[in-house]
Amino acid sequence: MVKQRVESVANGKIRCDACPVMCYISDGRSGACDRYANVGGELIRVDPLTIIENTISEGGNVVPFLAQPGESEWDGDIVHATRSFVTAVGAGTTYPDYKPAPFIVSQQENGVDMVTVVTEGIFSYCGAKVKIDTDRFLGSETATVRVDGEAIGHVTTGEYGSQMLSLGGVHHLTGGSQKEGRITCDALLRLCNGESVDMQVDGGVNLTIKAGAAPVINDVEESRMRVGCGSATIGMFAKQWMGHVDEVVVVDDHITGVLSEHQAGRLLDVPATGIRIKGRRSTPGRYFQVAEPGIGWGGTNISDPLTILGDFDPKTAWPGMRMLMVSTTGEQYGYYILDDNLRPELQIILPAALQESVEIIAENCEPALTSVLFIGGAGGSLRAGVTTNPVRLTRSVKEALTHVSCGGVPAYVWPGGGITVMADVTQMPSNAFGYVPTPALVAPIEFTMRLDDYRALGGHMEAVMPIEQALELAERKVTPIGRGPWPTESRNFRWGA
Ligand code: SF4
């Protein structure tokens, strides 16, 4: 476990100064966040310092046996087959950050002296962007998302085949009541640590979401992400319907597609069928707003697809015309034949060729998942733990001289001012996140650069230690989960790209 220097003792209690709460902790007890404890008078970071280790035996990148200049063959030294990266998970936080970050480790990468500055950042400005693979209506854009009745975020603009939530943020963490802040922080913590969280959307659904798992919407687990919009589905599968059916309607909340009117149908010489759709026609064979959003067919509120049809045009339609109606996931479908009055009659039996086409739509759907990206901004004090001149770190990141990772996972750094990062929580070591009661989320963040660049930006050179020293303290070794670049690899940097 990582020990933190004790700056102050009073009445037999040691004071933790790793966050503004400044807990006094008795022997054998932990502080308010459960991250630090007093063990025999020493201030201990409870969770183990975590390193990522990439080895041949564990399926990591293979190191060529004849790789090192000057070496004729592999000498059997395991060092050549293993490389380690010290993450900030369990590293501890230094507060206030005029002091150097807890670990500033140096190591060589292909002959280049590198340094990684490691700290568990306290993020007041942070949250989670959540992508939920479903067409179903979760709630209106900007609808409030609640946990235990407290607002923790909102529904934001949907993406292709997915609904999006924006959770957390400084206003929910600190701008509302204490309870709102506490529940928001707790929900973010659980979500980022891979636990499931129940939430409710005002005017919408009940949700249970967990990073990397299928979302549960109103107690029903979502299984498929739509293959495409209704128009795209028509385009993709039009040929397979030829000769087996006269008309196909792909029902979708976004664009409902109609084969006979669609460009794909026209190019395949599908004759007009006299079908009339109640939605707003966008372009031929593509209709918007055929129904209200909902949790029915194709993310609409309908359970009977015939409700989106008007009367068939008697000048064009004919008795016996065959029509398939299907949703964009293939979950719902119906096969109809027009009767003598040109009214569609639902058929019990779906012809085998159409059954196959419905199954192909379903097969082409990807599994519905919940993706959670942590988003946070590295504030001035966090940056001061890296350098005595914080703005130089920002510039170094923007100039691609410094690579930012969260728990070893490459972070996307937003353009513009500051260092606002996003990272996929499912790729991080488990239990990577913590909290402090201010409230704020504690997240791992590492800054990696060449040692020379670190010196140039005013780094805390006196605190640099060889990686071996940090490895001695590491009690937890994990293998990389994702296939992202190794943090010290030259291709992460402008000079090595
Ligand atoms: S809340 Fe945690 S980090 Fe903050 S002072 Fe207390 S023990 Fe230390």
Short mmCIF file of C-alpha atoms and ligand atoms in Angstrom, two decimals:
data_model
loop_
_atom_site.label_atom_id
_atom_site.label_comp_id
_atom_site.label_asym_id
_atom_site.label_seq_id
_atom_site.Cartn_x
_atom_site.Cartn_y
_atom_site.Cartn_z
CA MET A 1 0.00 0.00 0.00
CA VAL A 2 1.11 3.54 -0.65
CA LYS A 3 1.91 5.59 2.43
CA GLN A 4 1.27 9.28 2.55
CA ARG A 5 3.31 11.64 4.67
CA VAL A 6 1.51 12.68 7.83
CA GLU A 7 1.71 16.42 8.22
CA SER A 8 -0.31 16.81 11.39
CA VAL A 9 -1.33 14.80 14.45
CA ALA A 10 -3.86 15.82 17.11
CA ASN A 11 -5.21 13.85 20.07
CA GLY A 12 -3.72 10.65 18.70
CA LYS A 13 -5.38 11.13 15.33
CA ILE A 14 -3.50 11.74 12.14
CA ARG A 15 -4.72 14.23 9.63
CA CYS A 16 -5.23 13.27 6.01
CA ASP A 17 -4.57 16.18 3.68
CA ALA A 18 -5.39 14.40 0.43
CA CYS A 19 -8.51 16.50 -0.10
CA PRO A 20 -10.08 19.64 1.33
CA VAL A 21 -12.08 17.64 3.90
CA MET A 22 -8.88 17.13 5.94
CA CYS A 23 -10.15 14.22 8.04
CA TYR A 24 -8.60 13.42 11.41
CA ILE A 25 -8.35 9.64 11.49
CA SER A 26 -7.94 7.41 14.57
CA ASP A 27 -5.72 4.35 14.50
CA GLY A 28 -7.48 1.47 12.75
CA ARG A 29 -10.08 3.72 11.13
CA SER A 30 -10.46 5.16 7.67
CA GLY A 31 -11.36 8.68 6.59
CA ALA A 32 -14.71 9.88 5.24
CA CYS A 33 -14.05 8.60 1.71
CA ASP A 34 -12.69 5.19 2.83
CA ARG A 35 -9.70 5.77 0.60
CA TYR A 36 -7.22 6.54 3.36
CA ALA A 37 -6.74 4.85 6.72
CA ASN A 38 -4.65 5.22 9.84
CA VAL A 39 -2.63 2.03 10.24
CA GLY A 40 -0.45 2.23 13.32
CA GLY A 41 -0.03 5.96 12.96
CA GLU A 42 0.72 5.82 9.26
CA LEU A 43 -1.55 7.28 6.61
CA ILE A 44 -2.18 4.53 4.08
CA ARG A 45 -3.92 4.64 0.72
CA VAL A 46 -6.28 1.70 1.17
CA ASP A 47 -6.57 0.51 -2.43
CA PRO A 48 -3.43 -1.02 -3.90
CA LEU A 49 -1.23 0.85 -6.31
CA THR A 50 -2.02 -0.76 -9.65
CA ILE A 51 0.35 -1.35 -12.51
CA ILE A 52 -0.46 -2.58 -15.96
CA GLU A 53 1.84 -5.29 -17.11
CA ASN A 54 2.13 -6.43 -20.68
CA THR A 55 3.78 -9.80 -21.09
CA ILE A 56 4.05 -12.51 -23.70
CA SER A 57 2.63 -15.13 -21.41
CA GLU A 58 -0.43 -13.03 -20.76
CA GLY A 59 -1.12 -12.38 -24.41
CA GLY A 60 0.35 -8.91 -24.62
CA ASN A 61 2.41 -7.51 -27.42
CA VAL A 62 5.05 -9.99 -28.43
CA VAL A 63 8.60 -8.73 -28.02
CA PRO A 64 10.80 -10.04 -30.82
CA PHE A 65 13.59 -12.24 -29.57
CA LEU A 66 16.13 -10.48 -31.75
CA ALA A 67 14.84 -7.01 -31.16
CA GLN A 68 17.47 -5.23 -29.11
CA PRO A 69 20.34 -3.55 -30.98
CA GLY A 70 23.59 -5.26 -30.20
CA GLU A 71 21.92 -8.46 -29.04
CA SER A 72 22.22 -11.58 -31.10
CA GLU A 73 19.43 -13.53 -29.49
CA TRP A 74 17.03 -13.49 -26.60
CA ASP A 75 18.96 -14.00 -23.39
CA GLY A 76 16.08 -15.42 -21.44
CA ASP A 77 15.75 -12.34 -19.26
CA ILE A 78 12.06 -11.87 -18.55
CA VAL A 79 12.57 -8.09 -18.50
CA HIS A 80 12.64 -8.15 -22.28
CA ALA A 81 9.24 -9.81 -22.35
CA THR A 82 7.51 -7.61 -19.83
CA ARG A 83 6.80 -3.94 -19.62
CA SER A 84 5.04 -2.10 -16.88
CA PHE A 85 3.09 1.10 -16.60
CA VAL A 86 2.34 2.65 -13.24
CA THR A 87 -1.27 3.82 -13.24
CA ALA A 88 -2.73 6.36 -10.88
CA VAL A 89 -5.13 3.75 -9.45
CA GLY A 90 -4.27 3.54 -5.75
CA ALA A 91 -1.46 6.07 -6.13
CA GLY A 92 -3.01 8.70 -3.90
CA THR A 93 -3.66 12.39 -4.30
CA THR A 94 -1.62 15.29 -3.16
CA TYR A 95 -3.65 18.21 -1.92
CA PRO A 96 -3.17 21.08 -2.23
CA ASP A 97 -1.14 20.39 -5.29
CA TYR A 98 1.78 22.71 -4.80
CA LYS A 99 3.46 19.45 -3.81
CA PRO A 100 4.56 17.05 -6.54
CA ALA A 101 2.20 14.32 -7.67
CA PRO A 102 2.47 11.07 -5.64
CA PHE A 103 4.50 9.25 -8.30
CA ILE A 104 6.69 10.69 -10.99
CA VAL A 105 8.35 7.67 -12.52
CA SER A 106 11.01 7.42 -15.18
CA GLN A 107 11.60 4.56 -17.55
CA GLN A 108 13.10 3.98 -20.95
CA GLU A 109 11.07 3.24 -24.05
CA ASN A 110 13.15 2.21 -27.03
CA GLY A 111 16.13 4.12 -25.71
CA VAL A 112 14.16 7.29 -24.94
CA ASP A 113 14.00 8.50 -21.34
CA MET A 114 10.33 8.89 -20.49
CA VAL A 115 8.55 10.09 -17.41
CA THR A 116 4.99 9.47 -16.22
CA VAL A 117 3.36 11.70 -13.65
CA VAL A 118 0.72 9.79 -11.76
CA THR A 119 -2.04 11.10 -9.53
CA GLU A 120 -5.58 10.41 -8.50
CA GLY A 121 -7.20 13.66 -9.54
CA ILE A 122 -10.08 15.17 -7.60
CA PHE A 123 -12.60 16.23 -10.21
CA SER A 124 -15.36 18.67 -9.27
CA TYR A 125 -16.00 19.26 -12.94
CA CYS A 126 -16.72 15.78 -14.14
CA GLY A 127 -19.45 13.47 -15.28
CA ALA A 128 -20.27 10.62 -17.58
CA LYS A 129 -21.45 10.59 -21.15
CA VAL A 130 -23.58 7.50 -21.60
CA LYS A 131 -24.49 5.87 -24.90
CA ILE A 132 -27.34 3.40 -24.74
CA ASP A 133 -27.78 1.27 -27.82
CA THR A 134 -31.52 1.35 -28.35
CA ASP A 135 -34.10 3.05 -30.50
CA ARG A 136 -36.59 3.06 -27.72
CA PHE A 137 -37.69 6.38 -26.38
CA LEU A 138 -36.08 6.97 -23.02
CA GLY A 139 -37.38 10.49 -22.53
CA SER A 140 -37.45 13.81 -24.34
CA GLU A 141 -34.24 15.65 -25.03
CA THR A 142 -33.30 17.64 -21.90
CA ALA A 143 -35.61 15.46 -19.72
CA THR A 144 -34.18 15.13 -16.24
CA VAL A 145 -32.58 11.84 -15.23
CA ARG A 146 -33.01 10.97 -11.56
CA VAL A 147 -31.63 8.55 -9.04
CA ASP A 148 -33.67 8.16 -5.87
CA GLY A 149 -35.64 11.21 -6.92
CA GLU A 150 -32.60 13.48 -7.24
CA ALA A 151 -31.61 15.04 -10.57
CA ILE A 152 -28.24 13.69 -11.70
CA GLY A 153 -28.29 14.63 -15.40
CA HIS A 154 -30.44 14.71 -18.51
CA VAL A 155 -31.24 13.06 -21.81
CA THR A 156 -29.22 14.64 -24.56
CA THR A 157 -29.29 14.44 -28.36
CA GLY A 158 -29.60 10.90 -29.69
CA GLU A 159 -26.99 9.33 -31.91
CA TYR A 160 -27.29 6.75 -34.69
CA GLY A 161 -29.03 3.78 -33.15
CA SER A 162 -28.39 5.00 -29.61
CA GLN A 163 -29.87 7.26 -26.98
CA MET A 164 -27.52 9.47 -25.00
CA LEU A 165 -27.41 10.67 -21.42
CA SER A 166 -25.28 13.41 -19.96
CA LEU A 167 -24.81 12.69 -16.27
CA GLY A 168 -23.13 14.51 -13.43
CA GLY A 169 -21.43 17.83 -14.01
CA VAL A 170 -20.62 20.55 -11.56
CA HIS A 171 -24.18 21.86 -11.26
CA HIS A 172 -25.55 18.56 -9.99
CA LEU A 173 -22.47 17.87 -7.87
CA THR A 174 -22.24 21.22 -6.13
CA GLY A 175 -24.89 23.55 -7.50
CA GLY A 176 -27.95 21.94 -5.92
CA SER A 177 -28.80 20.53 -2.51
CA GLN A 178 -26.34 18.44 -0.50
CA LYS A 179 -28.46 15.38 -1.19
CA GLU A 180 -28.42 16.00 -4.93
CA GLY A 181 -24.64 16.32 -4.89
CA ARG A 182 -24.18 13.21 -2.78
CA ILE A 183 -26.47 11.06 -4.91
CA THR A 184 -24.99 12.37 -8.15
CA CYS A 185 -21.48 11.60 -6.94
CA ASP A 186 -22.50 8.14 -5.79
CA ALA A 187 -24.24 7.34 -9.08
CA LEU A 188 -21.23 8.50 -11.09
CA LEU A 189 -18.89 6.51 -8.87
CA ARG A 190 -20.87 3.30 -9.28
CA LEU A 191 -21.31 3.79 -13.01
CA CYS A 192 -17.62 4.52 -13.58
CA ASN A 193 -16.62 1.54 -11.44
CA GLY A 194 -18.73 -0.77 -13.57
CA GLU A 195 -21.68 -1.21 -11.20
CA SER A 196 -25.28 -1.03 -12.31
CA VAL A 197 -27.36 2.02 -11.48
CA ASP A 198 -31.14 2.36 -11.49
CA MET A 199 -32.46 5.65 -12.78
CA GLN A 200 -35.70 7.24 -13.87
CA VAL A 201 -36.27 9.68 -16.73
CA ASP A 202 -38.90 12.37 -16.19
CA GLY A 203 -41.76 11.63 -18.59
CA GLY A 204 -39.88 8.58 -19.83
CA VAL A 205 -38.68 5.19 -18.72
CA ASN A 206 -37.04 3.44 -15.80
CA LEU A 207 -33.51 2.44 -16.67
CA THR A 208 -30.92 0.12 -15.24
CA ILE A 209 -27.55 0.66 -16.83
CA LYS A 210 -24.09 -0.74 -16.35
CA ALA A 211 -21.03 0.02 -18.45
CA GLY A 212 -20.43 -2.71 -21.00
CA ALA A 213 -23.78 -4.45 -20.35
CA ALA A 214 -27.15 -4.41 -22.10
CA PRO A 215 -29.43 -1.64 -20.86
CA VAL A 216 -32.63 -2.61 -19.07
CA ILE A 217 -35.55 -0.41 -20.05
CA ASN A 218 -38.72 -0.66 -17.99
CA ASP A 219 -37.51 -4.01 -16.66
CA VAL A 220 -36.90 -5.43 -20.15
CA GLU A 221 -33.34 -6.10 -21.21
CA GLU A 222 -32.55 -4.60 -24.61
CA SER A 223 -30.92 -7.09 -26.91
CA ARG A 224 -30.31 -5.50 -30.29
CA MET A 225 -29.13 -2.22 -31.70
CA ARG A 226 -30.99 -1.41 -34.91
CA VAL A 227 -29.32 -2.37 -38.17
CA GLY A 228 -29.89 1.12 -39.57
CA CYS A 229 -32.79 3.50 -40.12
CA GLY A 230 -35.81 2.25 -42.08
CA SER A 231 -34.48 3.74 -45.29
CA ALA A 232 -31.04 2.16 -44.86
CA THR A 233 -32.66 -1.18 -44.09
CA ILE A 234 -34.64 -1.01 -47.32
CA GLY A 235 -31.44 -0.27 -49.22
CA MET A 236 -29.50 -3.08 -47.55
CA PHE A 237 -32.04 -5.84 -47.99
CA ALA A 238 -34.17 -4.81 -51.01
CA LYS A 239 -32.72 -7.48 -53.28
CA GLN A 240 -33.55 -10.27 -50.87
CA TRP A 241 -37.23 -9.39 -50.95
CA MET A 242 -37.53 -9.48 -54.74
CA GLY A 243 -40.02 -12.06 -55.92
CA HIS A 244 -41.17 -12.92 -52.41
CA VAL A 245 -43.23 -9.89 -51.51
CA ASP A 246 -44.77 -6.85 -53.28
CA GLU A 247 -44.23 -4.23 -50.60
CA VAL A 248 -42.02 -3.82 -47.54
CA VAL A 249 -42.37 -1.16 -44.86
CA VAL A 250 -39.53 -0.84 -42.36
CA VAL A 251 -40.95 0.96 -39.33
CA ASP A 252 -38.58 3.32 -37.58
CA ASP A 253 -38.92 6.33 -35.31
CA HIS A 254 -36.43 8.23 -37.43
CA ILE A 255 -37.04 7.28 -41.08
CA THR A 256 -39.63 4.72 -42.06
CA GLY A 257 -38.76 3.13 -45.38
CA VAL A 258 -41.18 1.98 -48.12
CA LEU A 259 -39.72 -0.37 -50.71
CA SER A 260 -41.89 0.46 -53.73
CA GLU A 261 -41.24 4.22 -53.41
CA HIS A 262 -37.62 4.03 -52.28
CA GLN A 263 -34.83 4.60 -54.76
CA ALA A 264 -33.65 1.03 -54.16
CA GLY A 265 -37.09 -0.30 -55.09
CA ARG A 266 -37.27 1.87 -58.18
CA LEU A 267 -33.91 0.69 -59.43
CA LEU A 268 -35.10 -2.88 -58.91
CA ASP A 269 -38.32 -2.11 -60.86
CA VAL A 270 -40.62 -2.72 -57.91
CA PRO A 271 -44.07 -1.56 -59.09
CA ALA A 272 -46.12 0.99 -57.18
CA THR A 273 -48.49 -0.57 -54.67
CA GLY A 274 -50.80 2.34 -53.83
CA ILE A 275 -49.59 2.34 -50.24
CA ARG A 276 -50.15 5.49 -48.20
CA ILE A 277 -48.06 6.31 -45.11
CA LYS A 278 -49.33 8.77 -42.54
CA GLY A 279 -45.95 10.34 -41.71
CA ARG A 280 -44.21 13.34 -43.23
CA ARG A 281 -42.65 12.40 -46.55
CA SER A 282 -39.00 13.43 -46.71
CA THR A 283 -37.82 12.02 -50.02
CA PRO A 284 -39.31 9.13 -52.05
CA GLY A 285 -39.85 6.11 -49.83
CA ARG A 286 -38.56 7.85 -46.71
CA TYR A 287 -41.00 9.12 -44.07
CA PHE A 288 -40.43 11.05 -40.85
CA GLN A 289 -42.79 11.12 -37.85
CA VAL A 290 -44.96 8.13 -38.66
CA ALA A 291 -45.79 7.91 -34.95
CA GLU A 292 -44.71 9.31 -31.62
CA PRO A 293 -41.45 8.05 -30.07
CA GLY A 294 -41.97 5.16 -27.67
CA ILE A 295 -40.86 1.69 -26.74
CA GLY A 296 -42.81 -0.11 -29.45
CA TRP A 297 -41.97 -0.92 -33.07
CA GLY A 298 -38.70 0.69 -34.23
CA GLY A 299 -38.58 3.11 -31.30
CA THR A 300 -42.10 4.38 -31.98
CA ASN A 301 -45.07 4.13 -29.65
CA ILE A 302 -47.00 1.74 -31.88
CA SER A 303 -47.74 -1.90 -31.27
CA ASP A 304 -49.88 -2.31 -34.41
CA PRO A 305 -47.95 -1.19 -37.50
CA LEU A 306 -51.11 -0.83 -39.56
CA THR A 307 -51.84 2.37 -37.63
CA ILE A 308 -49.22 4.18 -39.73
CA LEU A 309 -50.97 3.27 -42.99
CA GLY A 310 -53.73 5.20 -44.73
CA ASP A 311 -56.12 3.58 -47.22
CA PHE A 312 -54.47 1.99 -50.22
CA ASP A 313 -55.01 3.81 -53.49
CA PRO A 314 -57.64 1.70 -55.33
CA LYS A 315 -56.30 2.80 -58.70
CA THR A 316 -52.97 1.13 -58.01
CA ALA A 317 -53.37 -1.46 -55.24
CA TRP A 318 -54.75 -4.88 -55.97
CA PRO A 319 -56.34 -7.68 -53.94
CA GLY A 320 -53.76 -10.29 -53.03
CA MET A 321 -50.91 -7.81 -52.78
CA ARG A 322 -48.31 -9.15 -50.31
CA MET A 323 -46.75 -6.83 -47.77
CA LEU A 324 -44.10 -7.29 -45.09
CA MET A 325 -43.90 -4.81 -42.21
CA VAL A 326 -40.80 -5.11 -40.06
CA SER A 327 -38.94 -3.06 -37.45
CA THR A 328 -35.31 -2.02 -37.78
CA THR A 329 -34.15 -4.73 -35.39
CA GLY A 330 -36.29 -7.49 -36.89
CA GLU A 331 -37.84 -8.00 -33.45
CA GLN A 332 -41.30 -7.12 -34.69
CA TYR A 333 -42.72 -8.12 -38.05
CA GLY A 334 -46.00 -8.92 -39.72
CA TYR A 335 -46.94 -10.36 -43.10
CA TYR A 336 -50.14 -9.08 -44.70
CA ILE A 337 -52.18 -9.74 -47.84
CA LEU A 338 -54.70 -7.21 -49.16
CA ASP A 339 -58.27 -8.55 -49.18
CA ASP A 340 -60.90 -7.73 -51.80
CA ASN A 341 -61.54 -4.40 -50.11
CA LEU A 342 -57.80 -3.59 -50.21
CA ARG A 343 -57.51 -3.97 -46.46
CA PRO A 344 -54.36 -5.70 -45.14
CA GLU A 345 -55.06 -9.02 -43.45
CA LEU A 346 -52.44 -10.36 -41.05
CA GLN A 347 -51.21 -13.80 -42.09
CA ILE A 348 -50.39 -16.45 -39.54
CA ILE A 349 -47.61 -17.99 -41.56
CA LEU A 350 -44.62 -16.01 -42.74
CA PRO A 351 -43.18 -17.47 -45.96
CA ALA A 352 -39.77 -19.04 -45.43
CA ALA A 353 -37.93 -16.52 -47.64
CA LEU A 354 -39.37 -13.62 -45.66
CA GLN A 355 -38.63 -15.35 -42.39
CA GLU A 356 -35.04 -15.60 -43.55
CA SER A 357 -34.91 -11.91 -44.46
CA VAL A 358 -36.26 -10.94 -41.03
CA GLU A 359 -33.63 -13.13 -39.43
CA ILE A 360 -30.92 -11.49 -41.51
CA ILE A 361 -32.03 -8.07 -40.27
CA ALA A 362 -31.80 -9.37 -36.70
CA GLU A 363 -28.46 -11.02 -37.37
CA ASN A 364 -27.04 -7.75 -38.66
CA CYS A 365 -27.95 -5.92 -35.49
CA GLU A 366 -25.14 -5.53 -33.01
CA PRO A 367 -25.73 -6.40 -29.37
CA ALA A 368 -27.18 -3.47 -27.44
CA LEU A 369 -24.67 -2.18 -24.91
CA THR A 370 -24.26 0.69 -22.52
CA SER A 371 -21.06 2.69 -23.00
CA VAL A 372 -19.82 5.02 -20.30
CA LEU A 373 -17.18 7.64 -20.93
CA PHE A 374 -15.81 9.47 -17.93
CA ILE A 375 -15.34 13.15 -18.66
CA GLY A 376 -13.39 15.47 -16.42
CA GLY A 377 -11.29 18.60 -16.51
CA ALA A 378 -7.80 18.69 -14.98
CA GLY A 379 -7.92 21.84 -12.91
CA GLY A 380 -5.13 24.24 -12.13
CA SER A 381 -4.20 22.59 -8.85
CA LEU A 382 -4.02 19.09 -10.35
CA ARG A 383 -1.72 20.43 -13.04
CA ALA A 384 0.46 22.08 -10.40
CA GLY A 385 1.24 18.62 -9.07
CA VAL A 386 2.86 17.96 -12.44
CA THR A 387 4.73 21.21 -12.98
CA THR A 388 5.48 24.48 -11.27
CA ASN A 389 4.14 26.21 -14.37
CA PRO A 390 0.75 24.56 -15.03
CA VAL A 391 -0.06 26.26 -18.31
CA ARG A 392 3.01 24.66 -19.83
CA LEU A 393 1.48 21.25 -19.18
CA THR A 394 -1.66 22.31 -21.03
CA ARG A 395 0.43 23.49 -23.95
CA SER A 396 2.50 20.33 -23.88
CA VAL A 397 -0.66 18.22 -24.08
CA LYS A 398 -2.00 20.31 -26.95
CA GLU A 399 1.32 20.04 -28.77
CA ALA A 400 1.20 16.25 -28.43
CA LEU A 401 4.37 16.22 -26.37
CA THR A 402 2.45 14.86 -23.39
CA HIS A 403 0.15 11.86 -23.59
CA VAL A 404 -2.78 11.72 -21.19
CA SER A 405 -4.21 8.45 -19.93
CA CYS A 406 -6.72 7.48 -17.26
CA GLY A 407 -5.83 4.24 -15.54
CA GLY A 408 -3.58 3.50 -18.52
CA VAL A 409 -6.41 4.02 -21.02
CA PRO A 410 -5.76 6.62 -23.72
CA ALA A 411 -7.83 9.70 -22.98
CA TYR A 412 -9.41 11.83 -25.67
CA VAL A 413 -8.36 15.41 -24.97
CA TRP A 414 -10.84 18.06 -26.06
CA PRO A 415 -9.56 20.88 -28.25
CA GLY A 416 -9.67 24.37 -26.82
CA GLY A 417 -8.58 25.54 -23.41
CA GLY A 418 -7.71 23.42 -20.39
CA ILE A 419 -7.25 19.67 -20.25
CA THR A 420 -10.72 18.17 -20.52
CA VAL A 421 -10.47 14.44 -21.07
CA MET A 422 -12.78 11.56 -21.85
CA ALA A 423 -11.98 7.90 -21.33
CA ASP A 424 -13.79 4.58 -21.60
CA VAL A 425 -14.34 3.26 -18.08
CA THR A 426 -14.68 -0.35 -19.26
CA GLN A 427 -11.04 -0.37 -20.32
CA MET A 428 -9.71 0.73 -16.93
CA PRO A 429 -8.65 -1.51 -14.06
CA SER A 430 -11.59 -2.34 -11.80
CA ASN A 431 -12.31 0.03 -8.93
CA ALA A 432 -10.36 2.79 -10.62
CA PHE A 433 -12.61 5.54 -9.29
CA GLY A 434 -13.17 6.93 -5.81
CA TYR A 435 -14.80 9.98 -4.34
CA VAL A 436 -14.37 12.63 -1.71
CA PRO A 437 -17.31 14.08 0.18
CA THR A 438 -16.88 17.64 -1.09
CA PRO A 439 -18.46 15.99 -3.28
CA ALA A 440 -16.21 15.17 -6.20
CA LEU A 441 -15.13 12.13 -8.12
CA VAL A 442 -11.58 10.85 -7.80
CA ALA A 443 -10.23 9.50 -11.07
CA PRO A 444 -6.84 8.22 -12.14
CA ILE A 445 -4.88 10.41 -14.52
CA GLU A 446 -1.38 9.99 -15.88
CA PHE A 447 0.73 12.37 -17.94
CA THR A 448 3.52 10.73 -19.94
CA MET A 449 6.24 12.55 -21.83
CA ARG A 450 9.97 12.56 -22.58
CA LEU A 451 12.08 13.36 -19.56
CA ASP A 452 13.59 16.32 -21.45
CA ASP A 453 10.13 17.69 -22.18
CA TYR A 454 9.22 17.27 -18.53
CA ARG A 455 12.25 19.25 -17.50
CA ALA A 456 11.42 21.94 -20.05
CA LEU A 457 7.89 22.45 -18.76
CA GLY A 458 9.11 23.01 -15.21
CA GLY A 459 8.47 19.53 -13.88
CA HIS A 460 9.24 18.48 -10.33
CA MET A 461 12.55 16.91 -11.33
CA GLU A 462 13.60 16.38 -7.73
CA ALA A 463 10.67 13.97 -7.30
CA VAL A 464 11.40 11.75 -10.32
CA MET A 465 12.03 8.16 -9.27
CA PRO A 466 12.99 5.12 -11.34
CA ILE A 467 10.00 2.95 -12.16
CA GLU A 468 11.51 0.05 -10.22
CA GLN A 469 11.01 2.03 -7.02
CA ALA A 470 7.31 2.45 -7.72
CA LEU A 471 6.96 -1.17 -8.81
CA GLU A 472 8.12 -2.27 -5.37
CA LEU A 473 5.07 -0.57 -3.89
CA ALA A 474 2.63 -1.96 -6.45
CA GLU A 475 0.49 -4.71 -5.01
CA ARG A 476 -1.81 -5.21 -7.94
CA LYS A 477 -0.83 -6.10 -11.46
CA VAL A 478 -3.34 -6.17 -14.30
CA THR A 479 -3.04 -6.87 -17.99
CA PRO A 480 -4.27 -4.31 -20.52
CA ILE A 481 -7.95 -4.72 -21.25
CA GLY A 482 -8.15 -2.73 -24.47
CA ARG A 483 -6.00 -2.70 -27.55
CA GLY A 484 -5.08 0.96 -27.30
CA PRO A 485 -1.48 2.09 -27.67
CA TRP A 486 0.84 1.52 -24.73
CA PRO A 487 1.12 4.90 -22.94
CA THR A 488 4.86 5.32 -23.42
CA GLU A 489 4.88 4.29 -27.11
CA SER A 490 6.43 6.87 -29.40
CA ARG A 491 3.42 6.91 -31.71
CA ASN A 492 1.47 8.74 -28.99
CA PHE A 493 3.71 11.74 -29.40
CA ARG A 494 4.36 14.32 -32.09
CA TRP A 495 8.03 13.44 -32.17
CA GLY A 496 7.39 9.75 -32.74
CA ALA A 497 4.26 9.77 -34.86
S1 SF4 B 1 -12.18 12.49 2.65
FE1 SF4 B 1 -10.63 10.96 2.19
S2 SF4 B 1 -9.08 12.05 1.02
FE2 SF4 B 1 -10.36 13.60 2.02
S3 SF4 B 1 -9.25 14.04 3.87
FE3 SF4 B 1 -10.75 12.47 4.39
S4 SF4 B 1 -9.64 10.53 4.14
FE4 SF4 B 1 -8.43 12.12 3.16
#
